[in-house]
PDB file of C-alpha atoms in Angstrom:
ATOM      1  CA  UNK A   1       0.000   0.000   0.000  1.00  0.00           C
ATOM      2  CA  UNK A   2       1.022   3.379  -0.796  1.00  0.00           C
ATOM      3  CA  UNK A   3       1.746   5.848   1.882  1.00  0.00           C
ATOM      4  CA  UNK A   4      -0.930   8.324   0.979  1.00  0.00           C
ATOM      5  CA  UNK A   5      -3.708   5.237   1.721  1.00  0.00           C
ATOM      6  CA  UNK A   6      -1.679   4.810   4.511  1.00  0.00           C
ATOM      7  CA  UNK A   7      -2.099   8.767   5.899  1.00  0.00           C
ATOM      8  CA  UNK A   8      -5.486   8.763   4.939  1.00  0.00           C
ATOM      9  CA  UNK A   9      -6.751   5.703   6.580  1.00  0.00           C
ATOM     10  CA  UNK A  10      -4.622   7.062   9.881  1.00  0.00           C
ATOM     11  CA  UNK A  11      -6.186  11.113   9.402  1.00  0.00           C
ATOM     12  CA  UNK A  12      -9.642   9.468   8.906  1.00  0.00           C
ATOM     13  CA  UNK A  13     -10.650   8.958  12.561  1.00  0.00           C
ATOM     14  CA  UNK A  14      -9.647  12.136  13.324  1.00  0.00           C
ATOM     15  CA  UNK A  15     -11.528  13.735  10.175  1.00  0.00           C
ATOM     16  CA  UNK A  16     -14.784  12.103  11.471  1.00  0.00           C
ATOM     17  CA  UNK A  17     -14.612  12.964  14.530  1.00  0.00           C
ATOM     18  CA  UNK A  18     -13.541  16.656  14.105  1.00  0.00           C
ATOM     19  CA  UNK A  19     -16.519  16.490  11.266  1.00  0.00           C
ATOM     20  CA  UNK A  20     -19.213  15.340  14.089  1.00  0.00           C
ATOM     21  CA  UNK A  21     -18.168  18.367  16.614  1.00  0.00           C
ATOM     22  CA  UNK A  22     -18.044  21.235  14.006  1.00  0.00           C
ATOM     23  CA  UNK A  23     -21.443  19.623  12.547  1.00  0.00           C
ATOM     24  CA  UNK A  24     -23.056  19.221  15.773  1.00  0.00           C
ATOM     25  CA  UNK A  25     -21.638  22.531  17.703  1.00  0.00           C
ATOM     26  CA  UNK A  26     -19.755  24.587  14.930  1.00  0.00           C
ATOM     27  CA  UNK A  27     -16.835  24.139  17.052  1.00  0.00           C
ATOM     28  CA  UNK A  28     -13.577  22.640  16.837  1.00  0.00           C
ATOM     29  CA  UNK A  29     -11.382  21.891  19.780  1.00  0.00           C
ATOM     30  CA  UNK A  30      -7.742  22.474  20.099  1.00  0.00           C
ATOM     31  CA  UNK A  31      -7.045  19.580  21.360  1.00  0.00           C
ATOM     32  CA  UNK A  32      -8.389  17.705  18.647  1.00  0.00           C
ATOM     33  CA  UNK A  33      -7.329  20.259  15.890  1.00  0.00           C
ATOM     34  CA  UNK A  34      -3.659  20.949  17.462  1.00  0.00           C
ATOM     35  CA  UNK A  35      -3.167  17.217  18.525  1.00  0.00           C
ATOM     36  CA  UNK A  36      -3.437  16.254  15.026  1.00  0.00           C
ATOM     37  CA  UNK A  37      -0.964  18.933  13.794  1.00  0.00           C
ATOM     38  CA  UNK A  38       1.271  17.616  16.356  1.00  0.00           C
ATOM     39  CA  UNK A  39       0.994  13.782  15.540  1.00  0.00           C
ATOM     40  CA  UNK A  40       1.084  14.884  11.588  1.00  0.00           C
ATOM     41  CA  UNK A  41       4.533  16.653  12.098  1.00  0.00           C
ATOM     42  CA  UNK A  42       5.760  13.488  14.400  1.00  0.00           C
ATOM     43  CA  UNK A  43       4.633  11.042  11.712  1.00  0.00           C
ATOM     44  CA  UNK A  44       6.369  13.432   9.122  1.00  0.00           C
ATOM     45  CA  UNK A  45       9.579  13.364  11.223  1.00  0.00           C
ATOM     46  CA  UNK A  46       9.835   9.824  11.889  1.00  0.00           C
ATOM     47  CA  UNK A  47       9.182   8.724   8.175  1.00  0.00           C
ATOM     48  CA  UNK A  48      11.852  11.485   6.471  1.00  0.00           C
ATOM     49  CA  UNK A  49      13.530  13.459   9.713  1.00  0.00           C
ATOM     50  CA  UNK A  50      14.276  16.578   9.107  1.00  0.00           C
ATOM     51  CA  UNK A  51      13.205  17.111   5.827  1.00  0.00           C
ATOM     52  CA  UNK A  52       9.604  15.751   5.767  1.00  0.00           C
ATOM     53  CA  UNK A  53       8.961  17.938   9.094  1.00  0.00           C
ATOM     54  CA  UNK A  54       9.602  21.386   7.210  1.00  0.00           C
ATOM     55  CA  UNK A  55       7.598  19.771   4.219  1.00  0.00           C
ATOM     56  CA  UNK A  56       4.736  19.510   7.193  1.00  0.00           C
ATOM     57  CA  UNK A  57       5.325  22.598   8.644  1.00  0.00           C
ATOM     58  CA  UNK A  58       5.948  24.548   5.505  1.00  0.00           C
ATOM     59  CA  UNK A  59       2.555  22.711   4.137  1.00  0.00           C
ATOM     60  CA  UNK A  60       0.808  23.591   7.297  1.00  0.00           C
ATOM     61  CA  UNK A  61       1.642  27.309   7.480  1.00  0.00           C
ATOM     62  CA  UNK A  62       0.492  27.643   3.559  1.00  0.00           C
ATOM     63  CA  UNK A  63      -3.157  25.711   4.417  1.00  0.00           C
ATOM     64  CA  UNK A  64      -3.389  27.880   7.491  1.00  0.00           C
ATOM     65  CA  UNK A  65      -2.634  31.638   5.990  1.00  0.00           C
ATOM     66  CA  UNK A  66      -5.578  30.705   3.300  1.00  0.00           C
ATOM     67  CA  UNK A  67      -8.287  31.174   5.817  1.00  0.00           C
ATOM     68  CA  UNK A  68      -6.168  33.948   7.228  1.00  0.00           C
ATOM     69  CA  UNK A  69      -7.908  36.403   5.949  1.00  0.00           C
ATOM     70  CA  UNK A  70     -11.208  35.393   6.294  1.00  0.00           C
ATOM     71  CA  UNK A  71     -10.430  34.775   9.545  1.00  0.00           C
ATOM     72  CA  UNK A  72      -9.832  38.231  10.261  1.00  0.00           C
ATOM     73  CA  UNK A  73     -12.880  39.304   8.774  1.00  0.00           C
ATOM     74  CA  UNK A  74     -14.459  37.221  11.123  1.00  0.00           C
ATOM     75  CA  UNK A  75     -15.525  35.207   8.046  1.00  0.00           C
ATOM     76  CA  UNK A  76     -13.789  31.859   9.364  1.00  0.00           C
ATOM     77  CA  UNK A  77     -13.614  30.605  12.851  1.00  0.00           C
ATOM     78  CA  UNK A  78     -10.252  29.977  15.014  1.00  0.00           C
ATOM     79  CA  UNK A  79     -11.124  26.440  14.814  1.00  0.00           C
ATOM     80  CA  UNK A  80     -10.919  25.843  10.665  1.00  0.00           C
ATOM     81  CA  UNK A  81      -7.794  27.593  10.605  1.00  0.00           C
ATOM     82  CA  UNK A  82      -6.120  25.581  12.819  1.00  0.00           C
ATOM     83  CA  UNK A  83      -7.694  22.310  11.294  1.00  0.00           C
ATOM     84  CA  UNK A  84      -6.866  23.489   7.936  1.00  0.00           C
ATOM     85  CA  UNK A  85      -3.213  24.355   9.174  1.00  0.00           C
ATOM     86  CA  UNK A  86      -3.319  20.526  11.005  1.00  0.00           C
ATOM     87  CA  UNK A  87      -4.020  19.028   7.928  1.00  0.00           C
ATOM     88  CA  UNK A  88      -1.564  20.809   5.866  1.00  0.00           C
ATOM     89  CA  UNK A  89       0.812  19.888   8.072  1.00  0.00           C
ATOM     90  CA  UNK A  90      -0.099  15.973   7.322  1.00  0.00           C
ATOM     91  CA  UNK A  91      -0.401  16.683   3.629  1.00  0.00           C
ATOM     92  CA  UNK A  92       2.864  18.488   2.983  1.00  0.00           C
ATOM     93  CA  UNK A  93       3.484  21.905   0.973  1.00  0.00           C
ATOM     94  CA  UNK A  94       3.018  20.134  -2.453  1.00  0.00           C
ATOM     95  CA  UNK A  95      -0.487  18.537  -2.355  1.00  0.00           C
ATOM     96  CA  UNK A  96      -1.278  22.011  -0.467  1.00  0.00           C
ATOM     97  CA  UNK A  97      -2.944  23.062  -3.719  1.00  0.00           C
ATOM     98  CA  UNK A  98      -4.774  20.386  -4.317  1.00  0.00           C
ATOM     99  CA  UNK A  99      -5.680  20.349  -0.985  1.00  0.00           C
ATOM    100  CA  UNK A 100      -7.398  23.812  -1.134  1.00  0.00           C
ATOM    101  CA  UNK A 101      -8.833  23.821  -4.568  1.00  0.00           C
ATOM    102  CA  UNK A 102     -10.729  20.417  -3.201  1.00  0.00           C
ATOM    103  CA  UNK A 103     -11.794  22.051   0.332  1.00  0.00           C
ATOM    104  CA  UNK A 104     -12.955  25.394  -1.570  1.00  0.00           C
ATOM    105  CA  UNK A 105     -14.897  23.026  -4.206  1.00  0.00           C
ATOM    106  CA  UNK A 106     -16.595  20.957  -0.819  1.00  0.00           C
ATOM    107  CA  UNK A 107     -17.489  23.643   0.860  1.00  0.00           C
ATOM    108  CA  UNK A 108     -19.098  25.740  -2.219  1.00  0.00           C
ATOM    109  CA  UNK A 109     -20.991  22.346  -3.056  1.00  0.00           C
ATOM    110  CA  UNK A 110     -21.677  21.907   0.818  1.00  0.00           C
ATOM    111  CA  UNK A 111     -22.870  25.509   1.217  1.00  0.00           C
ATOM    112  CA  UNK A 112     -25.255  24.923  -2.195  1.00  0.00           C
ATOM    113  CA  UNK A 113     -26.427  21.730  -0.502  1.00  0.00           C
ATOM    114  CA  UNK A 114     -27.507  23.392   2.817  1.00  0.00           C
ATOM    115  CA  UNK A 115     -29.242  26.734   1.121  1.00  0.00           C
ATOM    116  CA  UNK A 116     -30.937  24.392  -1.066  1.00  0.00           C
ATOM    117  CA  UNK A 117     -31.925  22.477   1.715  1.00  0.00           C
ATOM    118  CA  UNK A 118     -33.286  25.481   4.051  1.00  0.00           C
ATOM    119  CA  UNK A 119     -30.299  24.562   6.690  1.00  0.00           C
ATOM    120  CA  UNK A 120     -28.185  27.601   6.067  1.00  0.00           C
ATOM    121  CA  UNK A 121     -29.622  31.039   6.112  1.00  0.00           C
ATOM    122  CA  UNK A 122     -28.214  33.574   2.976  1.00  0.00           C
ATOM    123  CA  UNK A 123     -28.927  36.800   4.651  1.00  0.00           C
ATOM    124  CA  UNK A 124     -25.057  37.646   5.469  1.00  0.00           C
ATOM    125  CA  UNK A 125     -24.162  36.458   2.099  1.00  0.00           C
ATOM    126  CA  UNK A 126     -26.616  38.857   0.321  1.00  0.00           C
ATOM    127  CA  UNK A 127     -25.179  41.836   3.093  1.00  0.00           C
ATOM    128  CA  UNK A 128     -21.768  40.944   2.139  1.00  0.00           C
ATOM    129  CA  UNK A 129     -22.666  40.912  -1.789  1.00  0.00           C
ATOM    130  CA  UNK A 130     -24.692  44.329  -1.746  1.00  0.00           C
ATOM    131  CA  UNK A 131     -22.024  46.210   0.394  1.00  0.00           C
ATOM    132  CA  UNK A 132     -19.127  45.336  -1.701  1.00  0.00           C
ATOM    133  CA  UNK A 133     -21.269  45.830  -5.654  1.00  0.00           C
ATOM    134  CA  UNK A 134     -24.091  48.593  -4.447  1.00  0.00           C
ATOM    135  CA  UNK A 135     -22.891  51.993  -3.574  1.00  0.00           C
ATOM    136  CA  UNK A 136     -26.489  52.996  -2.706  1.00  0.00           C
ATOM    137  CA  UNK A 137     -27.081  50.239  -0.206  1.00  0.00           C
ATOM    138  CA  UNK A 138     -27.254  51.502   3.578  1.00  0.00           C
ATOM    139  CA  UNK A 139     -24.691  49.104   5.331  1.00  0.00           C
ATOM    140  CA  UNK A 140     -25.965  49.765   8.606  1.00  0.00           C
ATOM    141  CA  UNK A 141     -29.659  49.739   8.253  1.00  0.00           C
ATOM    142  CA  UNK A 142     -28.697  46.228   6.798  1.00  0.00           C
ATOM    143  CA  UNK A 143     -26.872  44.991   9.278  1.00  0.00           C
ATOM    144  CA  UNK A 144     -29.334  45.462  11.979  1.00  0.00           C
ATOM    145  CA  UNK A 145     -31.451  43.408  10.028  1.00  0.00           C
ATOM    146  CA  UNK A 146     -29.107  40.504   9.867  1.00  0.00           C
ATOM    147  CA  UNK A 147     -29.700  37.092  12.285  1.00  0.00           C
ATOM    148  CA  UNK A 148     -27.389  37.257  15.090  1.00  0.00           C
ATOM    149  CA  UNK A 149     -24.168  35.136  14.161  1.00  0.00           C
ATOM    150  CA  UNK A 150     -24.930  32.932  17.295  1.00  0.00           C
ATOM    151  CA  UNK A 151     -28.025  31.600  15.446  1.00  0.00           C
ATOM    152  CA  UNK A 152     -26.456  27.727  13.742  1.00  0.00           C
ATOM    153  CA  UNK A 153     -28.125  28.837  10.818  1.00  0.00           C
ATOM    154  CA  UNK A 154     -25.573  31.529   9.902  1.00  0.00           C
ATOM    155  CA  UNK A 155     -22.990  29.667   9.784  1.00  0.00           C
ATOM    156  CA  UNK A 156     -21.529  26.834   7.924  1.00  0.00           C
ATOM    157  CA  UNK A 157     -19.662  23.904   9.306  1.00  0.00           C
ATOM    158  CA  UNK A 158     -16.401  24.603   7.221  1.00  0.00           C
ATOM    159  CA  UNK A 159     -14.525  21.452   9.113  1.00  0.00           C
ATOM    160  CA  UNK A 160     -16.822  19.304   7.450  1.00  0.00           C
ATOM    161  CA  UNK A 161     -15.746  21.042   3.784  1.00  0.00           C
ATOM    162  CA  UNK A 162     -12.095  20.671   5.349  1.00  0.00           C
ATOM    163  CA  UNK A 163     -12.385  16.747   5.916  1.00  0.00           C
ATOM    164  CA  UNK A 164     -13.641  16.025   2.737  1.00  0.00           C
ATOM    165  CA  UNK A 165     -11.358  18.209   0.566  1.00  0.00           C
ATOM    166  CA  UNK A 166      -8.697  15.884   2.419  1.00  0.00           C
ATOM    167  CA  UNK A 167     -10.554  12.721   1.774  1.00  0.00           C
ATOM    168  CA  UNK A 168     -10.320  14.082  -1.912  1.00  0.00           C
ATOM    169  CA  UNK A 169      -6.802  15.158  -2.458  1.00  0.00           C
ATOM    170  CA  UNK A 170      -5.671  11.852  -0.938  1.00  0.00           C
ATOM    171  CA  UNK A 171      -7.913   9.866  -2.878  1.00  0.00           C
ATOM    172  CA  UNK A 172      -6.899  12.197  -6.404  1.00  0.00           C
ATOM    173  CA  UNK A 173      -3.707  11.260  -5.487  1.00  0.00           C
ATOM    174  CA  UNK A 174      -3.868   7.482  -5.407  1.00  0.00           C
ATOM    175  CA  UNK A 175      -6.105   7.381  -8.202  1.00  0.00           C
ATOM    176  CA  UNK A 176      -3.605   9.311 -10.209  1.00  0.00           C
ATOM    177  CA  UNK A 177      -0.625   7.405  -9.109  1.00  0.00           C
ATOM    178  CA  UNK A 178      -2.575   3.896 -10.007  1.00  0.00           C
ATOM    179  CA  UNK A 179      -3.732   5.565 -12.949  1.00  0.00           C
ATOM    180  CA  UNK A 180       0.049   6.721 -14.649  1.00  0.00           C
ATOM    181  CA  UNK A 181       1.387   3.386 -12.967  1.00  0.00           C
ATOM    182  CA  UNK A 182      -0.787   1.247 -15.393  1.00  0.00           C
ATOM    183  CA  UNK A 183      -0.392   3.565 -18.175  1.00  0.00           C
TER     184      UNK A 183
END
């Protein structure tokens, strides 16, 4: 088996469970979040030493400054960022792309999913849309009007996007690798 399989079948406990408590709360806990940055980099370090570890850490710090910014527009919680950094760290700086294109992709088709399903309320979204593309729209008579951000409705559970854009980019990855090896 390949080591990718390998990483994904050991992340996928942790994905599941880290799915279940930002589904169920919309939190994430450190010690679930952080422990698995910290076992990621160990694992890294004991399969390549030195080398692997920046490759995790390195791969870590890119996943983690994408949801920087939204972070600081209070757009992404604490909790993704540090999951997102976590699994970065177990991924390594070059599937890091992959890694976000297939996160961004789950949670646009998650997001989609719960509007469409009446489990995700699109009243910040529209805010955020008019305030950036309509000069004439009164920003704060809007956003009295919007729910209060502690209502579940409001906001998505972006670990859940997170575990499955890992699932994914492992998955691409050993499909690919099967795929050129039979070629």
């Amino acid at each position: 088996m390949s080591r990718s399989l390998y990483l994904i079948l050991a992340l996928t406990p942790w994905l599941v469970v880290l799915c279940w408590h930002d589904w169920k709360w919309r939190r994430l806990p450190n010690l679930l979040t952080l422990g698995m940055a910290g076992v990621a980099l160990a694992w890294r370090f004991g399969f390549g030493y030195l080398p692997l570890l920046a490759d995790g850490a390195l791969g870590g710090l890119a996943a983690g400054l994408f949801l920087l910014i939204p972070f600081l527009l209070r757009g992404a919680g604490g909790g993704d960022v540090k999951m997102l950094f976590a699994v970065g760290c177990a991924c390594g700086l070059a599937r890091v792309p992959m890694l976000l294109f297939c996160t961004s992709f789950a949670g646009f088709v998650m997001a989609i999913a719960m509007l469409i399903a009446g489990k995700a309320d699109s009243s910040r979204l529209k805010h955020w849309v008019r305030c950036v593309f309509d000069w004439r729209y009164d920003r704060k008579a809007g956003r009295e009007k919007l729910p209060p951000k502690s209502d579940e409705r409001v906001r998505l559970p972006f670990g859940v996007a997170i575990a499955i854009g890992t699932w994914l980019t492992f998955l691409m990855e050993i499909w690919l690798r099967n795929g050129v090896a039979e070629s």
